[in-house]
């Protein structure tokens, strides 16, 4: 992950096991532009229930529509440790985010609510990140391909 200037992050928490935290980073000076591009890209589109099971044509359409959205990066991590409860996992994921991506400033829920286009892009990306890692898609169907910088992984075992 490239470390650099301050980045605003929208967060999406997947509260079912395996738990997951997805963070979409936007440069503060491009927030308005990113919201406008995302809103245009995703206006009126129905999201699939699963990226893996979605029609390839729909995947290609969504990826092409989202390419112009200027993002600073994407970070997604899952945790399926059976002994941890949701609150602990969420705390560990947030701690890992700040360690892996210094300079991030998560947007408050009220701020994120004013960004429906970026929120939709974030939720769609979180859906893609929950796809099994052994599934490989062409770049035209892989939404992660729109991000210059991204990290997708599993939260390592943390000390108690």
CSV table of N, CA and C in Angstrom, one decimal:
chain,number,residue,atom,x,y,z
A,1,UNK,N,0.8,-1.2,0.0
A,1,UNK,CA,0.0,0.0,0.0
A,1,UNK,C,0.9,1.2,0.0
A,2,UNK,N,0.6,2.2,-0.8
A,2,UNK,CA,1.3,3.4,-0.9
A,2,UNK,C,0.9,4.3,0.2
A,3,UNK,N,1.9,4.8,1.0
A,3,UNK,CA,1.7,5.7,2.1
A,3,UNK,C,1.9,7.1,1.6
A,4,UNK,N,1.1,8.0,1.9
A,4,UNK,CA,1.2,9.3,1.4
A,4,UNK,C,0.4,10.3,2.2
A,5,UNK,N,-0.2,11.3,1.5
A,5,UNK,CA,-0.9,12.4,2.2
A,5,UNK,C,-2.2,11.9,2.7
A,6,UNK,N,-2.8,12.7,3.5
A,6,UNK,CA,-4.1,12.5,4.1
A,6,UNK,C,-5.1,11.9,3.1
A,7,UNK,N,-5.9,10.9,3.6
A,7,UNK,CA,-6.9,10.3,2.8
A,7,UNK,C,-8.2,10.2,3.6
A,8,UNK,N,-9.3,10.6,3.0
A,8,UNK,CA,-10.6,10.4,3.6
A,8,UNK,C,-11.1,9.0,3.3
A,9,UNK,N,-11.7,8.3,4.2
A,9,UNK,CA,-12.1,6.9,4.0
A,9,UNK,C,-13.6,6.8,4.3
A,10,UNK,N,-14.3,6.1,3.4
A,10,UNK,CA,-15.7,5.6,3.7
A,10,UNK,C,-15.5,4.2,4.2
A,11,UNK,N,-16.2,3.8,5.2
A,11,UNK,CA,-16.1,2.5,5.7
A,11,UNK,C,-17.3,1.7,5.6
A,12,UNK,N,-17.2,0.4,5.2
A,12,UNK,CA,-18.3,-0.5,5.2
A,12,UNK,C,-18.0,-1.7,6.0
A,13,UNK,N,-18.8,-2.0,7.0
A,13,UNK,CA,-18.6,-3.2,7.9
A,13,UNK,C,-19.5,-4.3,7.5
A,14,UNK,N,-19.0,-5.5,7.2
A,14,UNK,CA,-19.8,-6.6,7.0
A,14,UNK,C,-19.9,-7.4,8.3
A,15,UNK,N,-21.1,-7.3,8.9
A,15,UNK,CA,-21.3,-7.8,10.3
A,15,UNK,C,-21.7,-9.3,10.4
A,16,UNK,N,-21.5,-10.0,9.3
A,16,UNK,CA,-21.8,-11.5,9.4
A,16,UNK,C,-20.5,-12.2,9.2
A,17,UNK,N,-20.3,-13.3,9.9
A,17,UNK,CA,-19.1,-14.1,9.8
A,17,UNK,C,-19.0,-14.7,8.4
A,18,UNK,N,-17.8,-14.6,7.7
A,18,UNK,CA,-16.6,-14.0,8.2
A,18,UNK,C,-16.8,-12.4,8.1
A,19,UNK,N,-16.4,-11.8,9.2
A,19,UNK,CA,-16.6,-10.3,9.3
A,19,UNK,C,-15.6,-9.7,8.3
A,20,UNK,N,-16.0,-8.5,7.9
A,20,UNK,CA,-15.1,-7.8,6.9
A,20,UNK,C,-15.2,-6.3,7.0
A,21,UNK,N,-14.1,-5.6,6.8
A,21,UNK,CA,-14.1,-4.1,6.8
A,21,UNK,C,-13.5,-3.7,5.5
A,22,UNK,N,-14.3,-2.8,4.8
A,22,UNK,CA,-13.8,-2.3,3.5
A,22,UNK,C,-13.7,-0.8,3.6
A,23,UNK,N,-12.6,-0.2,3.2
A,23,UNK,CA,-12.4,1.2,3.3
A,23,UNK,C,-12.1,1.7,1.9
A,24,UNK,N,-12.8,2.7,1.4
A,24,UNK,CA,-12.6,3.3,0.1
A,24,UNK,C,-12.0,4.7,0.4
A,25,UNK,N,-10.8,4.9,-0.1
A,25,UNK,CA,-10.0,6.1,0.2
A,25,UNK,C,-10.2,7.2,-0.9
A,26,UNK,N,-10.4,8.4,-0.6
A,26,UNK,CA,-10.6,9.5,-1.5
A,26,UNK,C,-9.7,10.7,-1.0
A,27,UNK,N,-9.0,11.3,-2.0
A,27,UNK,CA,-8.2,12.5,-1.6
A,27,UNK,C,-9.2,13.6,-1.3
A,28,UNK,N,-9.0,14.3,-0.2
A,28,UNK,CA,-9.9,15.4,0.2
A,28,UNK,C,-10.3,16.4,-0.9
A,29,UNK,N,-9.3,16.7,-1.7
A,29,UNK,CA,-9.5,17.7,-2.8
A,29,UNK,C,-10.3,17.2,-4.0
A,30,UNK,N,-10.5,15.8,-4.0
A,30,UNK,CA,-11.2,15.2,-5.1
A,30,UNK,C,-12.6,14.6,-4.6
A,31,UNK,N,-13.0,14.9,-3.4
A,31,UNK,CA,-14.2,14.3,-2.8
A,31,UNK,C,-15.4,14.6,-3.6
A,32,UNK,N,-15.6,15.9,-4.0
A,32,UNK,CA,-16.8,16.3,-4.7
A,32,UNK,C,-16.8,15.6,-6.1
A,33,UNK,N,-15.7,15.7,-6.8
A,33,UNK,CA,-15.5,15.1,-8.1
A,33,UNK,C,-15.8,13.6,-8.0
A,34,UNK,N,-15.3,12.9,-7.0
A,34,UNK,CA,-15.5,11.4,-6.9
A,34,UNK,C,-16.9,11.1,-6.6
A,35,UNK,N,-17.6,11.9,-5.8
A,35,UNK,CA,-19.0,11.7,-5.5
A,35,UNK,C,-19.8,11.8,-6.8
A,36,UNK,N,-19.6,12.9,-7.5
A,36,UNK,CA,-20.3,13.1,-8.8
A,36,UNK,C,-20.1,12.0,-9.8
A,37,UNK,N,-18.9,11.6,-10.0
A,37,UNK,CA,-18.6,10.5,-10.9
A,37,UNK,C,-19.3,9.2,-10.4
A,38,UNK,N,-19.2,8.9,-9.1
A,38,UNK,CA,-19.8,7.6,-8.6
A,38,UNK,C,-21.3,7.7,-8.8
A,39,UNK,N,-21.9,8.8,-8.5
A,39,UNK,CA,-23.4,9.0,-8.6
A,39,UNK,C,-23.8,8.8,-10.0
A,40,UNK,N,-23.1,9.3,-11.0
A,40,UNK,CA,-23.4,9.1,-12.4
A,40,UNK,C,-23.2,7.7,-12.8
A,41,UNK,N,-22.1,7.1,-12.4
A,41,UNK,CA,-21.8,5.7,-12.7
A,41,UNK,C,-22.8,4.7,-12.3
A,42,UNK,N,-23.4,4.9,-11.1
A,42,UNK,CA,-24.2,3.9,-10.4
A,42,UNK,C,-25.7,4.3,-10.4
A,43,UNK,N,-26.1,5.4,-10.9
A,43,UNK,CA,-27.5,5.9,-10.9
A,43,UNK,C,-28.4,4.8,-11.5
A,44,UNK,N,-29.4,4.4,-10.7
A,44,UNK,CA,-30.4,3.5,-11.2
A,44,UNK,C,-30.0,2.1,-11.5
A,45,UNK,N,-28.8,1.7,-11.2
A,45,UNK,CA,-28.4,0.4,-11.5
A,45,UNK,C,-28.7,-0.6,-10.3
A,46,UNK,N,-29.2,-1.7,-10.6
A,46,UNK,CA,-29.4,-2.7,-9.6
A,46,UNK,C,-28.2,-3.6,-9.4
A,47,UNK,N,-27.8,-3.7,-8.1
A,47,UNK,CA,-26.6,-4.5,-7.8
A,47,UNK,C,-26.9,-6.0,-7.8
A,48,UNK,N,-26.0,-6.8,-8.2
A,48,UNK,CA,-26.2,-8.2,-8.1
A,48,UNK,C,-26.1,-8.7,-6.6
A,49,UNK,N,-26.7,-9.8,-6.3
A,49,UNK,CA,-26.6,-10.3,-4.9
A,49,UNK,C,-25.2,-10.9,-4.7
A,50,UNK,N,-24.6,-11.3,-5.7
A,50,UNK,CA,-23.2,-11.9,-5.7
A,50,UNK,C,-22.5,-11.5,-6.9
A,51,UNK,N,-21.2,-11.1,-6.8
A,51,UNK,CA,-20.4,-10.7,-7.9
A,51,UNK,C,-20.1,-12.0,-8.8
A,52,UNK,N,-19.8,-13.0,-8.1
A,52,UNK,CA,-19.4,-14.3,-8.8
A,52,UNK,C,-20.5,-14.8,-9.6
A,53,UNK,N,-21.8,-14.7,-9.1
A,53,UNK,CA,-22.9,-15.2,-9.9
A,53,UNK,C,-23.5,-14.2,-10.8
A,54,UNK,N,-23.1,-13.0,-10.8
A,54,UNK,CA,-23.6,-12.0,-11.7
A,54,UNK,C,-23.3,-12.3,-13.2
A,55,UNK,N,-24.2,-11.8,-14.0
A,55,UNK,CA,-24.0,-11.9,-15.4
A,55,UNK,C,-22.7,-11.2,-15.8
A,56,UNK,N,-21.8,-11.8,-16.6
A,56,UNK,CA,-20.6,-11.1,-17.0
A,56,UNK,C,-20.8,-9.8,-17.7
A,57,UNK,N,-21.9,-9.7,-18.5
A,57,UNK,CA,-22.2,-8.4,-19.1
A,57,UNK,C,-22.5,-7.3,-18.1
A,58,UNK,N,-23.2,-7.6,-17.0
A,58,UNK,CA,-23.4,-6.7,-16.0
A,58,UNK,C,-22.2,-6.3,-15.2
A,59,UNK,N,-21.3,-7.3,-15.0
A,59,UNK,CA,-20.0,-7.0,-14.3
A,59,UNK,C,-19.2,-6.0,-15.2
A,60,UNK,N,-19.1,-6.3,-16.5
A,60,UNK,CA,-18.3,-5.4,-17.4
A,60,UNK,C,-18.9,-4.0,-17.4
A,61,UNK,N,-20.3,-3.9,-17.4
A,61,UNK,CA,-20.9,-2.6,-17.5
A,61,UNK,C,-20.6,-1.8,-16.2
A,62,UNK,N,-20.7,-2.5,-15.1
A,62,UNK,CA,-20.5,-1.8,-13.8
A,62,UNK,C,-19.0,-1.4,-13.7
A,63,UNK,N,-18.1,-2.2,-14.1
A,63,UNK,CA,-16.7,-1.9,-14.0
A,63,UNK,C,-16.4,-0.7,-14.9
A,64,UNK,N,-16.9,-0.7,-16.1
A,64,UNK,CA,-16.6,0.4,-17.1
A,64,UNK,C,-17.2,1.7,-16.5
A,65,UNK,N,-18.4,1.6,-15.9
A,65,UNK,CA,-19.1,2.8,-15.4
A,65,UNK,C,-18.3,3.4,-14.2
A,66,UNK,N,-17.6,2.5,-13.4
A,66,UNK,CA,-16.9,3.0,-12.2
A,66,UNK,C,-15.5,3.5,-12.5
A,67,UNK,N,-14.9,3.2,-13.6
A,67,UNK,CA,-13.5,3.5,-13.9
A,67,UNK,C,-13.2,5.0,-13.7
A,68,UNK,N,-14.1,5.9,-14.1
A,68,UNK,CA,-13.7,7.3,-14.0
A,68,UNK,C,-13.7,7.9,-12.6
A,69,UNK,N,-14.2,7.1,-11.6
A,69,UNK,CA,-14.2,7.6,-10.2
A,69,UNK,C,-12.8,7.7,-9.7
A,70,UNK,N,-12.4,9.0,-9.3
A,70,UNK,CA,-11.0,9.1,-8.8
A,70,UNK,C,-10.9,8.7,-7.3
A,71,UNK,N,-10.2,7.6,-7.1
A,71,UNK,CA,-10.1,7.1,-5.7
A,71,UNK,C,-8.6,7.1,-5.4
A,72,UNK,N,-8.3,7.1,-4.1
A,72,UNK,CA,-6.9,7.1,-3.6
A,72,UNK,C,-6.6,5.7,-3.2
A,73,UNK,N,-7.5,4.8,-3.2
A,73,UNK,CA,-7.2,3.4,-2.9
A,73,UNK,C,-8.3,2.7,-2.2
A,74,UNK,N,-8.1,1.4,-2.0
A,74,UNK,CA,-9.1,0.5,-1.4
A,74,UNK,C,-8.4,-0.4,-0.5
A,75,UNK,N,-9.0,-0.7,0.7
A,75,UNK,CA,-8.4,-1.6,1.7
A,75,UNK,C,-9.6,-2.4,2.1
A,76,UNK,N,-9.4,-3.8,2.1
A,76,UNK,CA,-10.4,-4.7,2.6
A,76,UNK,C,-9.7,-5.8,3.3
A,77,UNK,N,-10.3,-6.1,4.5
A,77,UNK,CA,-9.8,-7.2,5.3
A,77,UNK,C,-10.9,-8.0,5.9
A,78,UNK,N,-10.8,-9.3,5.9
A,78,UNK,CA,-11.8,-10.2,6.6
A,78,UNK,C,-11.1,-10.8,7.8
A,79,UNK,N,-12.0,-11.3,8.6
A,79,UNK,CA,-11.6,-12.0,9.8
A,79,UNK,C,-12.6,-13.1,10.1
A,80,UNK,N,-12.1,-14.4,10.1
A,80,UNK,CA,-13.0,-15.5,10.5
A,80,UNK,C,-12.5,-16.3,11.7
A,81,UNK,N,-11.8,-15.6,12.6
A,81,UNK,CA,-11.3,-16.3,13.8
A,81,UNK,C,-12.6,-16.7,14.6
A,82,UNK,N,-12.8,-18.0,14.9
A,82,UNK,CA,-14.0,-18.4,15.5
A,82,UNK,C,-14.1,-18.0,17.0
A,83,UNK,N,-13.0,-17.7,17.6
A,83,UNK,CA,-13.1,-17.3,19.1
A,83,UNK,C,-13.4,-15.8,19.3
A,84,UNK,N,-13.4,-15.0,18.3
A,84,UNK,CA,-13.6,-13.6,18.4
A,84,UNK,C,-15.0,-13.1,18.2
A,85,UNK,N,-15.5,-12.2,19.0
A,85,UNK,CA,-16.8,-11.7,18.8
A,85,UNK,C,-16.7,-10.5,17.8
A,86,UNK,N,-17.9,-10.0,17.3
A,86,UNK,CA,-17.9,-9.0,16.3
A,86,UNK,C,-17.2,-7.7,16.8
A,87,UNK,N,-17.5,-7.2,18.0
A,87,UNK,CA,-16.9,-6.0,18.5
A,87,UNK,C,-15.3,-6.1,18.5
A,88,UNK,N,-14.8,-7.2,18.9
A,88,UNK,CA,-13.3,-7.4,19.0
A,88,UNK,C,-12.8,-7.4,17.5
A,89,UNK,N,-13.4,-8.1,16.6
A,89,UNK,CA,-13.0,-8.1,15.2
A,89,UNK,C,-13.0,-6.7,14.6
A,90,UNK,N,-14.1,-6.0,14.9
A,90,UNK,CA,-14.2,-4.6,14.3
A,90,UNK,C,-13.1,-3.8,14.8
A,91,UNK,N,-12.8,-3.8,16.1
A,91,UNK,CA,-11.7,-3.1,16.7
A,91,UNK,C,-10.4,-3.5,16.0
A,92,UNK,N,-10.1,-4.8,15.9
A,92,UNK,CA,-8.9,-5.2,15.3
A,92,UNK,C,-8.8,-4.8,13.8
A,93,UNK,N,-9.9,-4.8,13.1
A,93,UNK,CA,-9.9,-4.4,11.7
A,93,UNK,C,-9.5,-2.9,11.6
A,94,UNK,N,-10.2,-2.1,12.5
A,94,UNK,CA,-9.9,-0.6,12.4
A,94,UNK,C,-8.4,-0.3,12.8
A,95,UNK,N,-7.9,-1.1,13.8
A,95,UNK,CA,-6.5,-0.9,14.2
A,95,UNK,C,-5.6,-1.3,13.0
A,96,UNK,N,-5.9,-2.4,12.3
A,96,UNK,CA,-5.1,-2.8,11.2
A,96,UNK,C,-5.2,-1.8,10.0
A,97,UNK,N,-6.3,-1.2,9.8
A,97,UNK,CA,-6.5,-0.2,8.8
A,97,UNK,C,-5.5,1.0,9.0
A,98,UNK,N,-5.5,1.5,10.3
A,98,UNK,CA,-4.7,2.7,10.6
A,98,UNK,C,-3.2,2.3,10.5
A,99,UNK,N,-2.9,1.1,10.8
A,99,UNK,CA,-1.5,0.6,10.7
A,99,UNK,C,-1.0,0.5,9.3
A,100,UNK,N,-1.9,-0.1,8.4
A,100,UNK,CA,-1.6,-0.4,7.0
A,100,UNK,C,-1.7,0.8,6.2
A,101,UNK,N,-2.6,1.7,6.5
A,101,UNK,CA,-2.9,2.9,5.7
A,101,UNK,C,-2.8,4.2,6.5
A,102,UNK,N,-1.6,4.6,7.0
A,102,UNK,CA,-1.5,5.8,7.8
A,102,UNK,C,-2.0,7.0,7.1
A,103,UNK,N,-2.5,7.9,7.9
A,103,UNK,CA,-3.0,9.2,7.3
A,103,UNK,C,-4.5,9.1,6.9
A,104,UNK,N,-5.1,7.9,7.2
A,104,UNK,CA,-6.6,7.8,6.8
A,104,UNK,C,-7.4,8.5,7.9
A,105,UNK,N,-8.5,9.1,7.5
A,105,UNK,CA,-9.4,9.7,8.4
A,105,UNK,C,-10.8,9.2,8.0
A,106,UNK,N,-11.3,8.2,8.7
A,106,UNK,CA,-12.7,7.7,8.4
A,106,UNK,C,-13.7,8.8,8.5
A,107,UNK,N,-14.6,8.9,7.6
A,107,UNK,CA,-15.7,9.8,7.6
A,107,UNK,C,-16.8,9.3,8.6
A,108,UNK,N,-17.3,10.3,9.3
A,108,UNK,CA,-18.4,9.9,10.2
A,108,UNK,C,-19.6,9.5,9.4
A,109,UNK,N,-20.5,8.7,10.0
A,109,UNK,CA,-21.7,8.2,9.3
A,109,UNK,C,-22.5,9.4,8.7
A,110,UNK,N,-22.6,10.5,9.4
A,110,UNK,CA,-23.4,11.6,8.8
A,110,UNK,C,-22.8,12.2,7.6
A,111,UNK,N,-21.4,12.2,7.5
A,111,UNK,CA,-20.7,12.7,6.3
A,111,UNK,C,-20.9,11.7,5.2
A,112,UNK,N,-20.8,10.4,5.5
A,112,UNK,CA,-20.9,9.4,4.5
A,112,UNK,C,-22.3,9.4,3.9
A,113,UNK,N,-23.3,9.7,4.7
A,113,UNK,CA,-24.7,9.7,4.3
A,113,UNK,C,-24.9,10.8,3.2
A,114,UNK,N,-24.1,11.8,3.1
A,114,UNK,CA,-24.2,12.8,2.1
A,114,UNK,C,-23.4,12.4,0.8
A,115,UNK,N,-22.9,11.2,0.8
A,115,UNK,CA,-22.2,10.7,-0.4
A,115,UNK,C,-22.8,9.4,-0.9
A,116,UNK,N,-24.0,9.5,-1.4
A,116,UNK,CA,-24.7,8.2,-1.9
A,116,UNK,C,-24.0,7.5,-3.0
A,117,UNK,N,-23.3,8.2,-3.9
A,117,UNK,CA,-22.6,7.6,-5.0
A,117,UNK,C,-21.4,6.8,-4.5
A,118,UNK,N,-20.6,7.4,-3.7
A,118,UNK,CA,-19.4,6.8,-3.2
A,118,UNK,C,-19.8,5.6,-2.2
A,119,UNK,N,-20.9,5.8,-1.5
A,119,UNK,CA,-21.4,4.8,-0.6
A,119,UNK,C,-21.8,3.6,-1.4
A,120,UNK,N,-22.5,3.8,-2.5
A,120,UNK,CA,-22.9,2.7,-3.4
A,120,UNK,C,-21.7,2.0,-4.0
A,121,UNK,N,-20.6,2.8,-4.4
A,121,UNK,CA,-19.4,2.2,-4.9
A,121,UNK,C,-18.7,1.3,-3.8
A,122,UNK,N,-18.7,1.8,-2.6
A,122,UNK,CA,-18.1,1.1,-1.5
A,122,UNK,C,-18.8,-0.2,-1.3
A,123,UNK,N,-20.1,-0.2,-1.2
A,123,UNK,CA,-20.9,-1.4,-1.0
A,123,UNK,C,-20.7,-2.4,-2.1
A,124,UNK,N,-20.7,-1.9,-3.3
A,124,UNK,CA,-20.5,-2.8,-4.4
A,124,UNK,C,-19.1,-3.4,-4.4
A,125,UNK,N,-18.1,-2.6,-4.0
A,125,UNK,CA,-16.7,-3.2,-3.9
A,125,UNK,C,-16.6,-4.2,-2.8
A,126,UNK,N,-17.3,-3.9,-1.7
A,126,UNK,CA,-17.3,-4.8,-0.5
A,126,UNK,C,-17.9,-6.2,-1.0
A,127,UNK,N,-18.9,-6.1,-1.8
A,127,UNK,CA,-19.5,-7.3,-2.3
A,127,UNK,C,-18.5,-8.1,-3.2
A,128,UNK,N,-17.7,-7.4,-4.0
A,128,UNK,CA,-16.7,-8.0,-4.8
A,128,UNK,C,-15.6,-8.7,-4.0
A,129,UNK,N,-15.3,-8.0,-2.9
A,129,UNK,CA,-14.2,-8.5,-2.0
A,129,UNK,C,-14.6,-9.7,-1.3
A,130,UNK,N,-15.9,-10.0,-1.1
A,130,UNK,CA,-16.3,-11.2,-0.5
A,130,UNK,C,-16.4,-12.4,-1.4
A,131,UNK,N,-16.0,-12.2,-2.7
A,131,UNK,CA,-16.0,-13.3,-3.6
A,131,UNK,C,-14.8,-14.2,-3.3
A,132,UNK,N,-14.9,-15.5,-3.5
A,132,UNK,CA,-13.8,-16.4,-3.2
A,132,UNK,C,-12.5,-16.0,-3.9
A,133,UNK,N,-11.4,-16.0,-3.2
A,133,UNK,CA,-10.2,-15.6,-3.8
A,133,UNK,C,-9.7,-16.4,-5.0
A,134,UNK,N,-10.1,-17.6,-5.1
A,134,UNK,CA,-9.6,-18.5,-6.2
A,134,UNK,C,-10.4,-18.2,-7.5
A,135,UNK,N,-11.4,-17.3,-7.5
A,135,UNK,CA,-12.1,-16.9,-8.7
A,135,UNK,C,-11.3,-15.8,-9.4
A,136,UNK,N,-10.9,-16.0,-10.6
A,136,UNK,CA,-10.2,-15.0,-11.4
A,136,UNK,C,-11.1,-14.5,-12.5
A,137,UNK,N,-11.1,-13.1,-12.6
A,137,UNK,CA,-11.9,-12.5,-13.6
A,137,UNK,C,-11.0,-11.7,-14.5
A,138,UNK,N,-11.5,-11.5,-15.8
A,138,UNK,CA,-10.8,-10.6,-16.7
A,138,UNK,C,-10.9,-9.2,-16.1
A,139,UNK,N,-9.9,-8.3,-16.5
A,139,UNK,CA,-9.9,-6.9,-16.0
A,139,UNK,C,-11.2,-6.2,-16.3
A,140,UNK,N,-11.9,-6.5,-17.4
A,140,UNK,CA,-13.1,-5.9,-17.7
A,140,UNK,C,-14.3,-6.3,-16.8
A,141,UNK,N,-14.1,-7.3,-16.0
A,141,UNK,CA,-15.1,-7.8,-15.1
A,141,UNK,C,-14.8,-7.7,-13.6
A,142,UNK,N,-13.5,-7.3,-13.3
A,142,UNK,CA,-13.0,-7.2,-12.0
A,142,UNK,C,-13.0,-5.8,-11.5
A,143,UNK,N,-14.0,-5.5,-10.6
A,143,UNK,CA,-14.1,-4.1,-10.1
A,143,UNK,C,-12.9,-3.7,-9.4
A,144,UNK,N,-12.1,-4.6,-8.8
A,144,UNK,CA,-10.9,-4.1,-8.1
A,144,UNK,C,-9.9,-3.5,-9.1
A,145,UNK,N,-10.0,-3.9,-10.4
A,145,UNK,CA,-9.2,-3.3,-11.4
A,145,UNK,C,-9.3,-1.8,-11.6
A,146,UNK,N,-10.3,-1.2,-11.1
A,146,UNK,CA,-10.5,0.2,-11.2
A,146,UNK,C,-9.6,1.0,-10.2
A,147,UNK,N,-9.1,0.3,-9.2
A,147,UNK,CA,-8.3,0.9,-8.2
A,147,UNK,C,-6.8,0.8,-8.5
A,148,UNK,N,-6.1,1.9,-8.5
A,148,UNK,CA,-4.7,1.9,-8.7
A,148,UNK,C,-4.0,1.2,-7.5
A,149,UNK,N,-4.5,1.4,-6.3
A,149,UNK,CA,-3.9,0.9,-5.1
A,149,UNK,C,-4.9,0.2,-4.3
A,150,UNK,N,-4.7,-1.1,-4.0
A,150,UNK,CA,-5.6,-1.8,-3.1
A,150,UNK,C,-4.9,-2.9,-2.4
A,151,UNK,N,-5.6,-3.3,-1.3
A,151,UNK,CA,-5.1,-4.4,-0.5
A,151,UNK,C,-6.3,-5.2,0.0
A,152,UNK,N,-6.3,-6.5,-0.3
A,152,UNK,CA,-7.4,-7.4,0.1
A,152,UNK,C,-6.7,-8.5,0.9
A,153,UNK,N,-7.1,-8.8,2.1
A,153,UNK,CA,-6.5,-9.9,2.8
A,153,UNK,C,-7.3,-10.3,4.0
A,154,UNK,N,-6.6,-11.1,4.8
A,154,UNK,CA,-7.2,-11.6,6.1
A,154,UNK,C,-6.5,-11.0,7.2
A,155,UNK,N,-7.2,-10.6,8.3
A,155,UNK,CA,-6.6,-10.1,9.5
A,155,UNK,C,-5.8,-11.2,10.1
A,156,UNK,N,-4.5,-10.9,10.4
A,156,UNK,CA,-3.7,-11.9,11.1
A,156,UNK,C,-4.1,-12.1,12.5
A,157,UNK,N,-3.8,-13.2,13.0
A,157,UNK,CA,-4.1,-13.5,14.4
A,157,UNK,C,-3.5,-12.4,15.3
A,158,UNK,N,-4.3,-11.8,16.1
A,158,UNK,CA,-3.9,-10.7,17.0
A,158,UNK,C,-3.7,-11.3,18.4
A,159,UNK,N,-2.9,-10.7,19.2
A,159,UNK,CA,-2.7,-11.1,20.6
A,159,UNK,C,-4.0,-10.7,21.3
A,160,UNK,N,-4.4,-11.5,22.4
A,160,UNK,CA,-5.6,-11.3,23.1
A,160,UNK,C,-5.6,-9.9,23.8
